[in-house]
PDB file of C-alpha atoms in Angstrom:
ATOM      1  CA  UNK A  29     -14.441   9.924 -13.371  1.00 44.00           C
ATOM      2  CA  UNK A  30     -18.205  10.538 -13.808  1.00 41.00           C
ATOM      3  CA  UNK A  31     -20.731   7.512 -14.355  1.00 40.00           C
ATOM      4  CA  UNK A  32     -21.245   8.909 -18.083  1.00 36.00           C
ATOM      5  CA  UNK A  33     -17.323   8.464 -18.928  1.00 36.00           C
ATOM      6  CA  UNK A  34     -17.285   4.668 -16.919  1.00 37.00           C
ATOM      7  CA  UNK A  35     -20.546   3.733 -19.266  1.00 34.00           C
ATOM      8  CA  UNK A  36     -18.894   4.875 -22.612  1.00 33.00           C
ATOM      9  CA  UNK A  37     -15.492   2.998 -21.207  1.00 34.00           C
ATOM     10  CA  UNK A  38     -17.461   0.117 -20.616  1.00 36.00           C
ATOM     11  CA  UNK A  39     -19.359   0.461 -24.206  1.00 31.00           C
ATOM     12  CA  UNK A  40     -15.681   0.693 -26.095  1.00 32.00           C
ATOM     13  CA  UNK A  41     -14.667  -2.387 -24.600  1.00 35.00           C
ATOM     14  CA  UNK A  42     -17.767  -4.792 -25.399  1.00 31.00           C
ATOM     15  CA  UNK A  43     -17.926  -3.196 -28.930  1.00 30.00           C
ATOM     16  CA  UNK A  44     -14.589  -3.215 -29.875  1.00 33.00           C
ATOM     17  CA  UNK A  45     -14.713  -6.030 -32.630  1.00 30.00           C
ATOM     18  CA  UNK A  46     -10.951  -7.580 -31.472  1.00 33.00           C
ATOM     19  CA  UNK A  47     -12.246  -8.064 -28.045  1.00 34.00           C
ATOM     20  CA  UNK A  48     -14.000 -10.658 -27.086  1.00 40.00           C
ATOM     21  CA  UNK A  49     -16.039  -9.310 -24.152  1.00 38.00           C
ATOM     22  CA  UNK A  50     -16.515 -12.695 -22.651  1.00 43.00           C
ATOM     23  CA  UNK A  51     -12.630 -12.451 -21.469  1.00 42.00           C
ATOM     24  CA  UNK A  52     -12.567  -8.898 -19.659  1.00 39.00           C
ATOM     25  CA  UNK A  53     -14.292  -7.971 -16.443  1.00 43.00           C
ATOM     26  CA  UNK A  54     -16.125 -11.469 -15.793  1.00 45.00           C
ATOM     27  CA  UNK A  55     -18.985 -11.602 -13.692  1.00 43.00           C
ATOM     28  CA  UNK A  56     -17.494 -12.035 -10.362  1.00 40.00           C
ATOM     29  CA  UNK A  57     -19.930 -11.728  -8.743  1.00 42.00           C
ATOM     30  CA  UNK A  58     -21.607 -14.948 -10.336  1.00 44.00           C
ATOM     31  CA  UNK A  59     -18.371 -16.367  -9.770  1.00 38.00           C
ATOM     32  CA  UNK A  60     -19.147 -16.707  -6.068  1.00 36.00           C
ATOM     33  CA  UNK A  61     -22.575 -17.390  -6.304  1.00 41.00           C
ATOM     34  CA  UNK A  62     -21.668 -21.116  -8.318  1.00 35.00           C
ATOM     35  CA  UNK A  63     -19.451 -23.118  -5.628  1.00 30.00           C
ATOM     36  CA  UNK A  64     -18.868 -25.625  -8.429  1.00 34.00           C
ATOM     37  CA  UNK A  65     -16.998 -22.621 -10.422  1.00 40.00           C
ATOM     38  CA  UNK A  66     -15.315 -21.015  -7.114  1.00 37.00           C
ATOM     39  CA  UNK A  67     -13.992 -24.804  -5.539  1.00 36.00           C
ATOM     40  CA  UNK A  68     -13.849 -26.619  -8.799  1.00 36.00           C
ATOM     41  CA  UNK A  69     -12.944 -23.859 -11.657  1.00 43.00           C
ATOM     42  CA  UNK A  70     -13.551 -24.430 -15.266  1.00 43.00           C
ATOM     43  CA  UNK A  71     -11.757 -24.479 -18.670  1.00 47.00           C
ATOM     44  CA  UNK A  72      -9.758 -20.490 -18.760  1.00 48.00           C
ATOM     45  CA  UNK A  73      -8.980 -18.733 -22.250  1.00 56.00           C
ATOM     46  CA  UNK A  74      -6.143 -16.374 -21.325  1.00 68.00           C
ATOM     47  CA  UNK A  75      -6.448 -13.015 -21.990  1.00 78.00           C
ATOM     48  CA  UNK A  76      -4.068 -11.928 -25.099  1.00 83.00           C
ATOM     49  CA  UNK A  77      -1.285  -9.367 -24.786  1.00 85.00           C
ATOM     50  CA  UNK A  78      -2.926  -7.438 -27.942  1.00 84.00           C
ATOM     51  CA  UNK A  79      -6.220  -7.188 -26.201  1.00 81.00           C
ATOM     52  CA  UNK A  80      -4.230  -5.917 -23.131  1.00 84.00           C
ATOM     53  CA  UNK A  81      -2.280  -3.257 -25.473  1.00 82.00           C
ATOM     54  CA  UNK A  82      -5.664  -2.030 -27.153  1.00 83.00           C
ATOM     55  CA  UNK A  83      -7.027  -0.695 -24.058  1.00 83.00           C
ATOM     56  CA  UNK A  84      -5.518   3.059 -23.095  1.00 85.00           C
ATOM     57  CA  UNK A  85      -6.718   2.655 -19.736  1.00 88.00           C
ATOM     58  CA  UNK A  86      -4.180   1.602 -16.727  1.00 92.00           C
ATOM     59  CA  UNK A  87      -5.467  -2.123 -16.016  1.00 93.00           C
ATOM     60  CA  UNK A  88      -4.679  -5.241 -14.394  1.00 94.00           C
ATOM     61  CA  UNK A  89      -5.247  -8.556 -14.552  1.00 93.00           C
ATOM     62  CA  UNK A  90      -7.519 -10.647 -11.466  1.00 93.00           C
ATOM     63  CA  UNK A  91      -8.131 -14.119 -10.571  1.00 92.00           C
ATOM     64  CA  UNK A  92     -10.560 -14.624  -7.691  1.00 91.00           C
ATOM     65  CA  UNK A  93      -9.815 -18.356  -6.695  1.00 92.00           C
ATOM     66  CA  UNK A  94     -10.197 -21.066  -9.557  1.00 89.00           C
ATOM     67  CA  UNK A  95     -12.283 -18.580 -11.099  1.00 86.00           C
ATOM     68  CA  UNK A  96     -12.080 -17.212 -14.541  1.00 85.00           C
ATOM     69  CA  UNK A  97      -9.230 -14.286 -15.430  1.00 86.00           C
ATOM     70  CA  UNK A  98     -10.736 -11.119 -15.923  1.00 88.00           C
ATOM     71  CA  UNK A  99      -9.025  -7.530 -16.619  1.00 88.00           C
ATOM     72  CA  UNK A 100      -9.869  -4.444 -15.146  1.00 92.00           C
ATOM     73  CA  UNK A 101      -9.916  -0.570 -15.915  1.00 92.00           C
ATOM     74  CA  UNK A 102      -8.519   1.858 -13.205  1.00 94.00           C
ATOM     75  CA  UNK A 103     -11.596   4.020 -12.902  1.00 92.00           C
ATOM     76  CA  UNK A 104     -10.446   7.019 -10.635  1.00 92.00           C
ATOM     77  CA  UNK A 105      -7.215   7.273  -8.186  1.00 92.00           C
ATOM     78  CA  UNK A 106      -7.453   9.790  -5.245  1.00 92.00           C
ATOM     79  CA  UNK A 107      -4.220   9.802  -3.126  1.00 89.00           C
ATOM     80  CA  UNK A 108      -3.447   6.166  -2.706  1.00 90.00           C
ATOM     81  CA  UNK A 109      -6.542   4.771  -3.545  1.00 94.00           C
ATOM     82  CA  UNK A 110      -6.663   3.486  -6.500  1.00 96.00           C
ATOM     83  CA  UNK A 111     -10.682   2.338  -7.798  1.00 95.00           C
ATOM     84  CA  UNK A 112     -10.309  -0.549  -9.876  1.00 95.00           C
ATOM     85  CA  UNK A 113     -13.574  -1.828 -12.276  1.00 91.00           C
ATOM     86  CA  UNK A 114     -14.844  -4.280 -14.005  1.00 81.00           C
ATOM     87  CA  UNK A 115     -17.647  -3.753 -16.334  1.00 68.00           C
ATOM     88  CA  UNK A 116     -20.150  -5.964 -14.494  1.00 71.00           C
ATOM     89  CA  UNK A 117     -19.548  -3.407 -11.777  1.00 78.00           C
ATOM     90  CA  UNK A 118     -17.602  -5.048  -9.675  1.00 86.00           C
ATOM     91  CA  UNK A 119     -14.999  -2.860  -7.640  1.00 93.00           C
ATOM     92  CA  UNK A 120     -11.702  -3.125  -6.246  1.00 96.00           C
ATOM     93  CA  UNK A 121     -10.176   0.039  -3.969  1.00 97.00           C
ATOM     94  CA  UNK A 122      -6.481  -0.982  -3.996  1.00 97.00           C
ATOM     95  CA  UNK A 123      -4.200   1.265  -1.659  1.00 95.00           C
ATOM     96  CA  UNK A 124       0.001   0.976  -2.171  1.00 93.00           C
ATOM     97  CA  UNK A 125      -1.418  -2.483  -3.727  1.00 95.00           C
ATOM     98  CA  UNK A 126      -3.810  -3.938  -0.560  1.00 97.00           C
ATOM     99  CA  UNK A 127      -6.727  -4.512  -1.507  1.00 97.00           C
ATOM    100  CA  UNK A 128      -8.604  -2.281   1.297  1.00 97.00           C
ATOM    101  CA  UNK A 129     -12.325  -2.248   0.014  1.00 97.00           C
ATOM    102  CA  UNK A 130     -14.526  -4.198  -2.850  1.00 96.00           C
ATOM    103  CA  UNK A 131     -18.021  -4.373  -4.284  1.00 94.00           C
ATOM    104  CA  UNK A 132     -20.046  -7.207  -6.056  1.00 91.00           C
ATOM    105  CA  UNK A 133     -18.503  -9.825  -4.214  1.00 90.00           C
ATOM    106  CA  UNK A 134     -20.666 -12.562  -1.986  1.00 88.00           C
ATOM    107  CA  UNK A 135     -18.712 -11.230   0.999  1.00 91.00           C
ATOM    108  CA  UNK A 136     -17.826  -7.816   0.716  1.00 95.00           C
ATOM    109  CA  UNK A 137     -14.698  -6.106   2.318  1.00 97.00           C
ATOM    110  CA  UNK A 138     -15.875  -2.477   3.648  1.00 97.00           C
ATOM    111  CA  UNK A 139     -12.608  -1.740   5.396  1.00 97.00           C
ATOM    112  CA  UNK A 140      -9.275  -2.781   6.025  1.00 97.00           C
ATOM    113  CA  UNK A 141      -7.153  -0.663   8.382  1.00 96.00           C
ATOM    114  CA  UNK A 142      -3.755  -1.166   8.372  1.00 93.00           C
ATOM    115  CA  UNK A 143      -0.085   0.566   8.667  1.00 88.00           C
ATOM    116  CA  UNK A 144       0.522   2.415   5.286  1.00 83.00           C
ATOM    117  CA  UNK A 145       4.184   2.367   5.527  1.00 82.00           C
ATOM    118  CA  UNK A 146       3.800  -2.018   5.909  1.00 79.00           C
ATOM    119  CA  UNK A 147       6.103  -2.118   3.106  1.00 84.00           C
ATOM    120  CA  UNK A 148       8.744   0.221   3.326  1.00 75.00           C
ATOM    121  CA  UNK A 149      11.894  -0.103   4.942  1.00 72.00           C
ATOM    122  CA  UNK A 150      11.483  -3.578   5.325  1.00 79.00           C
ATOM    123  CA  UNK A 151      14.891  -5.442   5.504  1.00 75.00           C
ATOM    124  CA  UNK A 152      16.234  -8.438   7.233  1.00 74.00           C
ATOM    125  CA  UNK A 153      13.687  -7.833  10.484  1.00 83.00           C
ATOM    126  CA  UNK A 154      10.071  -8.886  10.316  1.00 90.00           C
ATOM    127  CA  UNK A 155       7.332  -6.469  10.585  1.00 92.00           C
ATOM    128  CA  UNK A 156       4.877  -7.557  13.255  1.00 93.00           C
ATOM    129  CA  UNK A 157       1.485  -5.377  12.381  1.00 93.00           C
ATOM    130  CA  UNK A 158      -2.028  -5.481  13.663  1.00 96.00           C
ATOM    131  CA  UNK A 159      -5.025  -4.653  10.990  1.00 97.00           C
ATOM    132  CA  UNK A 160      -8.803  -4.756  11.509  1.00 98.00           C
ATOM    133  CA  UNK A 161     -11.081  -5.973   8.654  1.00 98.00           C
ATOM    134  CA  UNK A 162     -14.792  -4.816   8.218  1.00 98.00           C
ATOM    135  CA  UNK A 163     -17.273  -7.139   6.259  1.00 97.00           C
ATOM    136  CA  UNK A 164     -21.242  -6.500   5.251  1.00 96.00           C
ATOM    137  CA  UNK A 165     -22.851  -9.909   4.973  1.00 92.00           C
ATOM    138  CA  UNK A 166     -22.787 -11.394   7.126  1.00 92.00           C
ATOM    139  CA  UNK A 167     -22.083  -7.874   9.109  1.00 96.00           C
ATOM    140  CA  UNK A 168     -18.883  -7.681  10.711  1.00 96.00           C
ATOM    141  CA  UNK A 169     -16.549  -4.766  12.256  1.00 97.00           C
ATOM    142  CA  UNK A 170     -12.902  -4.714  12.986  1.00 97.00           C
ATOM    143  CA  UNK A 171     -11.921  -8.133  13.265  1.00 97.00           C
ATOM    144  CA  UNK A 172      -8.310  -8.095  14.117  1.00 98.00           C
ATOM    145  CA  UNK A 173      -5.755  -9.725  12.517  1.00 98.00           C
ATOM    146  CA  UNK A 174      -2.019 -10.081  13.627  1.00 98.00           C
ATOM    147  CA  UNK A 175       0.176 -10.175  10.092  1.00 96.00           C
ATOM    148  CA  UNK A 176       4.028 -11.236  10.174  1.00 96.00           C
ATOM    149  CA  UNK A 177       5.781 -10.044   6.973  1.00 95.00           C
ATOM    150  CA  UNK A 178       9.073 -11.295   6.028  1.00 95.00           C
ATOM    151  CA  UNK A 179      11.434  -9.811   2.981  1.00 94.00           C
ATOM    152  CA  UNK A 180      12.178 -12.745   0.870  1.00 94.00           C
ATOM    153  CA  UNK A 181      14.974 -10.957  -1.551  1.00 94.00           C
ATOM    154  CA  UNK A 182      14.764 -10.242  -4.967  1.00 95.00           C
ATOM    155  CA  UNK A 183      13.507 -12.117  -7.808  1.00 97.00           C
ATOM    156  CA  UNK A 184      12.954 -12.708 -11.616  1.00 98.00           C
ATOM    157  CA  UNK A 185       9.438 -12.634 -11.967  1.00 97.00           C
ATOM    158  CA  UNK A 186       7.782 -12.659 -16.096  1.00 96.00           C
ATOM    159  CA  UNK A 187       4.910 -10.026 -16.134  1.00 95.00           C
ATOM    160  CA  UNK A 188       2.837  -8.918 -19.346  1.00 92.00           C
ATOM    161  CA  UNK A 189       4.592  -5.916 -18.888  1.00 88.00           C
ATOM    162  CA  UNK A 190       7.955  -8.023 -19.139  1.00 92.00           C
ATOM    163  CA  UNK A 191      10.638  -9.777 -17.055  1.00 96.00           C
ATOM    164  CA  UNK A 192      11.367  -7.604 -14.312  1.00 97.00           C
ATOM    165  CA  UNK A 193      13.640  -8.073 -10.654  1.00 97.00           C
ATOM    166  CA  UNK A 194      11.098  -7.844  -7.809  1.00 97.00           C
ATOM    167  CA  UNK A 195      11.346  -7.881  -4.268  1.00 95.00           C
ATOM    168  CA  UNK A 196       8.892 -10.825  -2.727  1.00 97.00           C
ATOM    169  CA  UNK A 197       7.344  -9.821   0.550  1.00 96.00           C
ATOM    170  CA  UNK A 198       5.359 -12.333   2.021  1.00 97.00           C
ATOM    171  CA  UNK A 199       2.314 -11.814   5.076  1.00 97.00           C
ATOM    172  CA  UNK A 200       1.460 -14.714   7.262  1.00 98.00           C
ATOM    173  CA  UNK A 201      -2.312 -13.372   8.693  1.00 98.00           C
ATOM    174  CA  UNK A 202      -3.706 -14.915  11.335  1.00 98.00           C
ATOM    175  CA  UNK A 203      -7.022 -14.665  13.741  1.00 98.00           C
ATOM    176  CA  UNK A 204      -6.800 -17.540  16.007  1.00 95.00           C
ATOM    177  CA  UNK A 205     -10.493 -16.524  17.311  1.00 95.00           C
ATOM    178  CA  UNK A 206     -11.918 -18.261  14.364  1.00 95.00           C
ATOM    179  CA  UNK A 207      -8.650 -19.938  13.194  1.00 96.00           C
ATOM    180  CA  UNK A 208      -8.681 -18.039   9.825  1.00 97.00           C
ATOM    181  CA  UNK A 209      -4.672 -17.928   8.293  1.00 98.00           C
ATOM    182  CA  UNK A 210      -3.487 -17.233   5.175  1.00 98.00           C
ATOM    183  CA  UNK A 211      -0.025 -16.184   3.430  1.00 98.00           C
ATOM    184  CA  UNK A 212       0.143 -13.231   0.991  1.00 98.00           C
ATOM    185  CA  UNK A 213       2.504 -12.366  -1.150  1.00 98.00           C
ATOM    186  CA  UNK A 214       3.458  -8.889  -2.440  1.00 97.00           C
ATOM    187  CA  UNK A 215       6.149  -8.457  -5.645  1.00 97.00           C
ATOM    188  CA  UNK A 216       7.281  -5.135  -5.413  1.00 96.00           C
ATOM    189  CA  UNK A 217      10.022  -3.161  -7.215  1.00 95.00           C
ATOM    190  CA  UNK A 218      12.927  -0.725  -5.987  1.00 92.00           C
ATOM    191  CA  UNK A 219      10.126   2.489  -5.807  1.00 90.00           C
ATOM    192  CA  UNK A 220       7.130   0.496  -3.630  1.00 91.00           C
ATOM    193  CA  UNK A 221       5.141  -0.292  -6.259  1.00 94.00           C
ATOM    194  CA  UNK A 222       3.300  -3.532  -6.438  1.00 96.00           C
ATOM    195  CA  UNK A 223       3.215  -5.411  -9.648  1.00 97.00           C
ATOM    196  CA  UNK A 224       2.073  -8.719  -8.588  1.00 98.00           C
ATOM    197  CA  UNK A 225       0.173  -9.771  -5.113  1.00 98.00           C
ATOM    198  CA  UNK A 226      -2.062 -12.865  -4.182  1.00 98.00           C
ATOM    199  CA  UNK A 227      -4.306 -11.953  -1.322  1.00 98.00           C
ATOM    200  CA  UNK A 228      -6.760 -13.217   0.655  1.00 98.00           C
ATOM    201  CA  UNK A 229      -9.106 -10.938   2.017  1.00 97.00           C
ATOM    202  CA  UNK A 230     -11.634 -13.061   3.803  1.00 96.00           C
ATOM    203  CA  UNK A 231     -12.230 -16.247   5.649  1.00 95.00           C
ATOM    204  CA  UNK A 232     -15.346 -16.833   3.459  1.00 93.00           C
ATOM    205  CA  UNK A 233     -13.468 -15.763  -0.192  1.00 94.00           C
ATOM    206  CA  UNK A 234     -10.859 -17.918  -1.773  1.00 94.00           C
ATOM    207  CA  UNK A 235      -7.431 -16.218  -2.563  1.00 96.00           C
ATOM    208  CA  UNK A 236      -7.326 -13.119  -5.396  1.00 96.00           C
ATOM    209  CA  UNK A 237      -4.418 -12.890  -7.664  1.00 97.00           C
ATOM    210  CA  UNK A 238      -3.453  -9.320  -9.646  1.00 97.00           C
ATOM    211  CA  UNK A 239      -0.966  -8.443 -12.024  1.00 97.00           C
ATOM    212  CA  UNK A 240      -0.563  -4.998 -13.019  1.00 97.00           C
ATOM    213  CA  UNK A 241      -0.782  -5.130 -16.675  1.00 94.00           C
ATOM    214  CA  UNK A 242      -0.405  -1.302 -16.923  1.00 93.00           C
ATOM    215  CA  UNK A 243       0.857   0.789 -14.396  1.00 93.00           C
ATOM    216  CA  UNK A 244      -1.477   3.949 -13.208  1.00 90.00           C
ATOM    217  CA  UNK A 245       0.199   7.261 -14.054  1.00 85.00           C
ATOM    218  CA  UNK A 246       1.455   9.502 -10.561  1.00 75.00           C
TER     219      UNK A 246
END
């Protein structure tokens, strides 16, 4: 999708006279810039279901942190990478639901490398994996990161989209080089897809929730 078709996405969002433009695509980038707003949070008006429906545009719904809730537009998907945007600018590359690259943010993540197949065929075993993650400021390249995920089973998780039976995976990450550790979690249904996730990316960036509000077309 050329810059001339994001722009006149962008424009039929902010003019659109049911949607308040204060509620989609928040600056997240002056999210991260107010520590009060990133460790404290603020006040959030939710994001209606009919502002949700009025977009034709596969979406989904982010939290960075305590931050505000903002929704954003798929913009292009090659293979499994899916560009995500808000319309501030801010980017998201999301591949078989990682988030694997961003842009906008305080810390930026360049690169994540990591097994593709993580996911699949993941049953009462864990999956021990080893990723590298590439940052730009402060500069950093492939720091490595050991991950443990364990299947958790199914369960009833209420979407936008509806109630729907997921499978929870959950990702213990850990560098114990600068004792960085966090857990994700992944809600994923019977074809791989994931609906839900909270992730954190970076040491320096509080944890990112998404919900898939509408689902990208093959």
């Amino acid at each position: 999708m050329n810059k001339k078709i994001i722009y006149l996405i962008s424009l039929t969002l902010i003019s659109c006279s049911t949607i308040d433009s204060s509620k989609i695509a928040p600056g997240y980038s002056e999210a991260f810039s107010s520590i009060s707003n990133a460790v404290f949070g603020h006040k959030d008006t939710a994001i209606s279901d009919e502002v949700i429906l009025s977009i034709p545009y596969a979406s989904l719904l982010m939290t960075i942190g305590k931050g505000p809730q903002g929704l954003l537009i798929l913009e292009s998907k090659v293979d499994a990478n899916e560009s995500w945007v808000s319309s501030d600018g801010a980017l998201f590359i999301i591949n078989n639901g990682r988030i694997v690259k961003t842009n906008g943010l305080q810390n930026n993540l360049t690169q994540l490398i990591y097994r593709k197949d993580s996911f699949q065929e993941l049953g009462k075993k864990n999956k021990y994996l080893t990723s590298y993650y590439s940052y730009d400021v402060p500069f950093l390249r492939d720091l490595q990161v050991e991950s443990t995920l364990v299947m958790k089973g199914k369960v009833t998780v209420q979407l936008r989209s509806g109630e729907k039976k997921l499978n929870l995976i959950e990702e213990q990450i850990t560098n114990k080089k600068i004792r960085w550790s966090a857990l994700n979690k992944y809600w994923i249904d019977e074809n791989g897809f994931v609906w839900k996730s909270e992730q954190t990316i970076s040491p320096k960036l509080p944890k990112i929730y998404i919900e898939v509000t509408k689902k990208p077309s093959k």
